[in-house]
XYZ file of C-alpha atoms in Angstrom:
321
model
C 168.112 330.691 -33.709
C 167.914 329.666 -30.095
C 169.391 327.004 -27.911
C 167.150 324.328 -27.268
C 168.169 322.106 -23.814
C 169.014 318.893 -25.665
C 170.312 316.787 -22.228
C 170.379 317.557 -18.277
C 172.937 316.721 -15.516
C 173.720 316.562 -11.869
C 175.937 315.534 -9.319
C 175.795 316.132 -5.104
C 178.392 315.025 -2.794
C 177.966 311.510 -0.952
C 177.703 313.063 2.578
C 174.232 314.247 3.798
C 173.503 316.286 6.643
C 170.202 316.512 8.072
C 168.474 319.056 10.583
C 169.368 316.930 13.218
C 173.425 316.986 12.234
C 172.691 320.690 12.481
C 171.668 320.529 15.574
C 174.505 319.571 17.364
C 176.179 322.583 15.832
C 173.533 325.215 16.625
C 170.655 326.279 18.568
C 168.338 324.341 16.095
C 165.579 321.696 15.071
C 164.301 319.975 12.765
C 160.912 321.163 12.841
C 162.536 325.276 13.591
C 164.510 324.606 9.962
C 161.402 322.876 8.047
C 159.278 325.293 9.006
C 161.245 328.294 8.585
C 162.612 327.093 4.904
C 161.538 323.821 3.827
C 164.757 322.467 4.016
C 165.396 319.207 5.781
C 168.819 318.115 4.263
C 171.782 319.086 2.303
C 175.018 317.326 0.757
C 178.653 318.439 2.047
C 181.318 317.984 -0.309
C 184.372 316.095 1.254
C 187.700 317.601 0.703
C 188.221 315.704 -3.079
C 185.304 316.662 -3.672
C 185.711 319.909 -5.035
C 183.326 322.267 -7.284
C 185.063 321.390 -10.670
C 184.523 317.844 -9.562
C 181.251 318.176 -8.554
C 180.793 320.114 -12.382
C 183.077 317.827 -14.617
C 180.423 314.881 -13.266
C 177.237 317.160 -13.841
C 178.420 317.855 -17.308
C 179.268 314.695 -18.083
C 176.194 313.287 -17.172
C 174.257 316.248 -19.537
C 176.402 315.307 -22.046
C 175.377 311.334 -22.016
C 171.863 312.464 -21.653
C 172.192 314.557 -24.717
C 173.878 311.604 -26.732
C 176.820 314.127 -27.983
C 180.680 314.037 -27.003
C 182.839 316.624 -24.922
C 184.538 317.161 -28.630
C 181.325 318.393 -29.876
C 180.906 321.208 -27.385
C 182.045 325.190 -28.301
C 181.792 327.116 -25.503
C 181.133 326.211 -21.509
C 180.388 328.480 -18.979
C 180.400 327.867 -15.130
C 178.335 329.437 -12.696
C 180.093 329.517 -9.379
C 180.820 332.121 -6.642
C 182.600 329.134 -4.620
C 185.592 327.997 -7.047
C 188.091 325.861 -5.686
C 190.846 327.878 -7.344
C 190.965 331.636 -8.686
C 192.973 330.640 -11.853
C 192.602 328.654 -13.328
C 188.670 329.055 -13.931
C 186.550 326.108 -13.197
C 184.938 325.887 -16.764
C 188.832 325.130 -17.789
C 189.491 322.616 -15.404
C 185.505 321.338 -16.432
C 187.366 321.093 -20.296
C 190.273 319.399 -19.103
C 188.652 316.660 -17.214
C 185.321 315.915 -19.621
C 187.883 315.942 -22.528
C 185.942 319.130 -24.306
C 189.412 320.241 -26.066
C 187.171 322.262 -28.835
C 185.992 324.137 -26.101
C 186.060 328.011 -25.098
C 185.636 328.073 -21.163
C 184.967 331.032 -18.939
C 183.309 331.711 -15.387
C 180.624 333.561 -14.449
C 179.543 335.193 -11.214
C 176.029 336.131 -10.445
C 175.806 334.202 -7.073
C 171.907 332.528 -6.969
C 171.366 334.445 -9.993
C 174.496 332.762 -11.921
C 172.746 329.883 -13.884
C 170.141 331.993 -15.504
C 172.537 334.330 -16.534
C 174.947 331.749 -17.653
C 172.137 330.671 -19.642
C 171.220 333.922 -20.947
C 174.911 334.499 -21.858
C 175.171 331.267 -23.892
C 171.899 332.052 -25.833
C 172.982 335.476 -26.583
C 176.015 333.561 -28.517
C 173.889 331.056 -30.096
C 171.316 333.735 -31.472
C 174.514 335.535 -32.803
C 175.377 331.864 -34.549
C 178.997 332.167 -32.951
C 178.570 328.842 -31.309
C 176.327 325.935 -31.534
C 176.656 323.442 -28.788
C 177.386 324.856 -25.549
C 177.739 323.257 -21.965
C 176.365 325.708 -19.133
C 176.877 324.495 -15.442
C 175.741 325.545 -11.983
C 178.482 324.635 -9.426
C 179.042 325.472 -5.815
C 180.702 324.165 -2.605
C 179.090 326.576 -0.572
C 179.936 324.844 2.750
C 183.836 325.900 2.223
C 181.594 329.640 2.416
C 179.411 328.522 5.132
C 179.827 329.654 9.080
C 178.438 326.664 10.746
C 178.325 328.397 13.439
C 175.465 331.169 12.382
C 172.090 329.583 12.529
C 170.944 332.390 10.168
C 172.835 330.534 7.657
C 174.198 327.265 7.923
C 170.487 326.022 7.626
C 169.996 326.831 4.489
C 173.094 326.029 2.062
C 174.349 322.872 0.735
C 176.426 321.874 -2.095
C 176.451 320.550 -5.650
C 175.935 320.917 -9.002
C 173.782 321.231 -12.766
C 174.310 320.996 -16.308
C 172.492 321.349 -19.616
C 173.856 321.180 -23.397
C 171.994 323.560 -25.613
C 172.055 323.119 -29.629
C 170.850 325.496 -31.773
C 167.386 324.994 -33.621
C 165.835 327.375 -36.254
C 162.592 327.169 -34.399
C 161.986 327.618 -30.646
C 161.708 330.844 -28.122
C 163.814 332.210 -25.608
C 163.218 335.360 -24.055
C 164.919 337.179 -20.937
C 164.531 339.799 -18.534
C 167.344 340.765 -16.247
C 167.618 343.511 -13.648
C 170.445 344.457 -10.729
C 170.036 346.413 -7.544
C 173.572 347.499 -6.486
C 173.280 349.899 -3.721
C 171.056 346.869 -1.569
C 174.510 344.655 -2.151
C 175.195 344.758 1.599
C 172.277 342.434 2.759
C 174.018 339.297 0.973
C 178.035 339.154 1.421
C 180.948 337.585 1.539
C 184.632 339.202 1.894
C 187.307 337.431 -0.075
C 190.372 336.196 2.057
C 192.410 336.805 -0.327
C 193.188 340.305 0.970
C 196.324 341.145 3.697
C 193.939 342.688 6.154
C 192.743 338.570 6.606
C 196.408 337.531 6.648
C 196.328 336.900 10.461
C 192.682 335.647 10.451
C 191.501 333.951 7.383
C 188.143 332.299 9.342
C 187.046 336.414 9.667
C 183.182 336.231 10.083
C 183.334 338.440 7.116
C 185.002 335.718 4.662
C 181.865 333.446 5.587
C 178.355 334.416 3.483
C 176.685 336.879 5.779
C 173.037 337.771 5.222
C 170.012 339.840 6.008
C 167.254 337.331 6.246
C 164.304 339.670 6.045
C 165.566 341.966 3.622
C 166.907 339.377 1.025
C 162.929 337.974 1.336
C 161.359 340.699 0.955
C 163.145 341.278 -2.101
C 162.859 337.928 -3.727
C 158.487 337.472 -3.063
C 158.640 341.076 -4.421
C 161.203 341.502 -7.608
C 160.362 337.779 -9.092
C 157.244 338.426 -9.549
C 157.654 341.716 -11.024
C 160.608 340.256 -13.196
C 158.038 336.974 -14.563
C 155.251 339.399 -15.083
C 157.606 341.838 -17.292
C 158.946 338.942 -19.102
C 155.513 337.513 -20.175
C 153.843 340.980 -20.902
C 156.995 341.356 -22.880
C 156.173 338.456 -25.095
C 152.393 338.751 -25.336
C 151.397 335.576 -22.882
C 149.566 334.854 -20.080
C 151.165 332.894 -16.764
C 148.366 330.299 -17.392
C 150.098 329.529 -20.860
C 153.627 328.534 -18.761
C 153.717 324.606 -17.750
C 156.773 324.892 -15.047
C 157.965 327.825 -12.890
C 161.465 326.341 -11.974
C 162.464 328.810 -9.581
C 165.725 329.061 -7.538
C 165.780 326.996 -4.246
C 166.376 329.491 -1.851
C 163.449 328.879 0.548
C 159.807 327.008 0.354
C 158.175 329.956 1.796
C 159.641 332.574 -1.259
C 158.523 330.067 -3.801
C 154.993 329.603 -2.110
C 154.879 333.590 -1.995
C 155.761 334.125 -5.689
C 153.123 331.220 -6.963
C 150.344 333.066 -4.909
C 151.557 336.824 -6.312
C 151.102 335.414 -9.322
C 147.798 333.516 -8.287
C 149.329 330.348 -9.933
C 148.825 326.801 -8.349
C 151.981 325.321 -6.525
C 151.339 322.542 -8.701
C 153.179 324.277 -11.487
C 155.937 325.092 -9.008
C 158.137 322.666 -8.655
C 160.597 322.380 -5.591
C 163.581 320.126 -4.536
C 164.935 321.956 -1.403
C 163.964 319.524 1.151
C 166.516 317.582 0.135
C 169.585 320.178 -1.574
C 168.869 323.284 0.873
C 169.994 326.244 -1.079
C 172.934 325.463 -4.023
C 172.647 329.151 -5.275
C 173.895 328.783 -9.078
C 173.453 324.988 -9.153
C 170.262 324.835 -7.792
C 168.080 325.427 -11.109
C 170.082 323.057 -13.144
C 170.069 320.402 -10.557
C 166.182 320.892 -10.464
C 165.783 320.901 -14.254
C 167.586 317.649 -14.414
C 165.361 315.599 -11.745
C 162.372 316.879 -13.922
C 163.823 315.701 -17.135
C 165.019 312.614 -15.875
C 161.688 312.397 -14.368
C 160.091 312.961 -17.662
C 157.849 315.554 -16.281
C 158.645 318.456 -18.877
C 157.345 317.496 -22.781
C 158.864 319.040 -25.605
C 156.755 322.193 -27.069
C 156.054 323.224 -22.989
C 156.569 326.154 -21.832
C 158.823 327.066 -18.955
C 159.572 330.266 -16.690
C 162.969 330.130 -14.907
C 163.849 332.629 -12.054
C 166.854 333.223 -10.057
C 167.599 335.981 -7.534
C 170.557 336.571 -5.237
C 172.746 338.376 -4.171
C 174.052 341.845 -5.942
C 171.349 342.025 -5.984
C 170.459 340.612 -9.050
C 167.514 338.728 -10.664
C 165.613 338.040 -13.340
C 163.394 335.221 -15.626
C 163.573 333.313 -18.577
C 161.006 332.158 -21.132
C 162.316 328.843 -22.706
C 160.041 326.228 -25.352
C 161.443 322.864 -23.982
């Protein structure tokens, strides 16, 4: 049994920043950004808008897109390293606000990577046939994270989130491939303030996400590939039998990279972060659900997704839409 993707949703803040907002914060342009990441905008969540708001509307919107009701669902899991709250979890507050009282919730923390493991997670319990209608969500308010102050990274995050419903079908293919590199943790960061050393200064540089540019690229236009090709020798197939490579939206120039390493036209590579920036966990849903609602993806295709973060972590997915 696997978990077939039976309806997509989304949901972004109102408020849009551009390069030029950015600008007036940093040492930056428009054309240094676009160049440099492909990113030309990304949504800010005001203060009510929070990251189980943001993921109660994504998953409502999957679930109208599926045609089912909250009632219906078994399990939901939430992607998200920026939670509003610590307890209770966002999928629970997701439950209590869709109206999904048949629901098990947990969270799930795998920063960029978070969505495809979510997803991974939730088809490990459908295989076992523990539950049969699950909710997974991708949901961040990564500017509440963000030092808007260090051009190395305000550029590239925004906020918002995804959704999908998975059923189970008797027929259909899912297949994963997972992998973690602890000890290179330290080039992607961010301190929790909820320790007493940060008492007297919760705004700490280390309490904002702190990064090693070059270091987190070269391991993202290096491992993805590796972790695609694995997955597909795996499972006896060939990249030119995949229709879509739905990739995480960390940067234009890592997705380029990867789609040439794997001497794949761009074409099959589709990208959204000129207009998101980087939504680590939410950034593969939200994609998935422009496509669908796009109707570019046809049942029986074949797709590859791949996320990579911080941990590190990454991995891919094989998935019959």
């Amino acid at each position: 049994m696997t978990g077939k993707i039976c309806g997509t949703g989304s949901c972004v803040p109102k408020a849009v920043w551009d390069n030029r907002k950015l600008a007036e914060l940093v040492d930056t342009s428009d054309e240094w950004i676009r160049e440099r990441t492909g990113v030309a905008r990304r949504h800010i969540a005001a203060e009510q808008e929070t990251t189980a708001y943001l993921a109660s509307n994504a998953a409502q919107a999957a679930l109208q897109n599926a045609g089912i009701e909250a009632e219906e669902l078994e399990l939901i899991i939430t992607a998200t390293i920026s939670p509003g709250d610590i307890m209770p979890g966002t999928s629970c507050e997701v439950q209590k606000l869709i109206g999904a009282v048949n629901a098990t919730c947990f969270d799930l923390n795998a920063a960029c990577t978070g969505f495809l493991f979510a997803l991974n997670t939730a088809q490990a319990y459908i295989a076992q046939g523990i539950y049969r209608t699950v909710l997974v969500i991708g949901a961040e308010t990564l500017s509440n994270l963000t030092n808007w102050q260090d051009r190395s990274t305000c550029i590239l995050f925004g906020d918002g989130a995804g959704a999908v419903v998975l059923r189970t079908e008797e027929t259909g293919r899912f297949a994963q491939v997972t992998h973690s590199i602890g000890e290179k943790g330290g080039v992607l960061t961010c301190t929790s303030r909820n320790q007493k050393k940060y008492e007297g200064s919760p705004t700490a540089p280390e309490t904002y996400m702190q990064m090693d540019g070059k270091e987190v690229f070269k391991f993202a236009v290096s491992k993805v590939p590796e972790a695609i090709e694995e997955l597909l020798k795996r499972e006896q197939m060939d990249t030119s039998q995949i229709d879509h490579f739905v990739l995480h939206q960390a940067n234009e120039r890592i997705v380029r990279s990867v789609a040439k390493r794997l001497k794949e036209d761009m074409k099959k590579f589709p990208v959204n972060m000129e207009e998101y920036g980087n939504t680590s966990s939410a950034s593969i849903p939200i994609l998935l659900d422009e496509l669908n609602r796009r109707e570019m993806l046809k049942r029986g295709e074949y797709l590859v997704l791949s996320g990579f973060g911080a941990g590190l972590s990454y991995g891919a997915s094989l998935m019959e839409w």
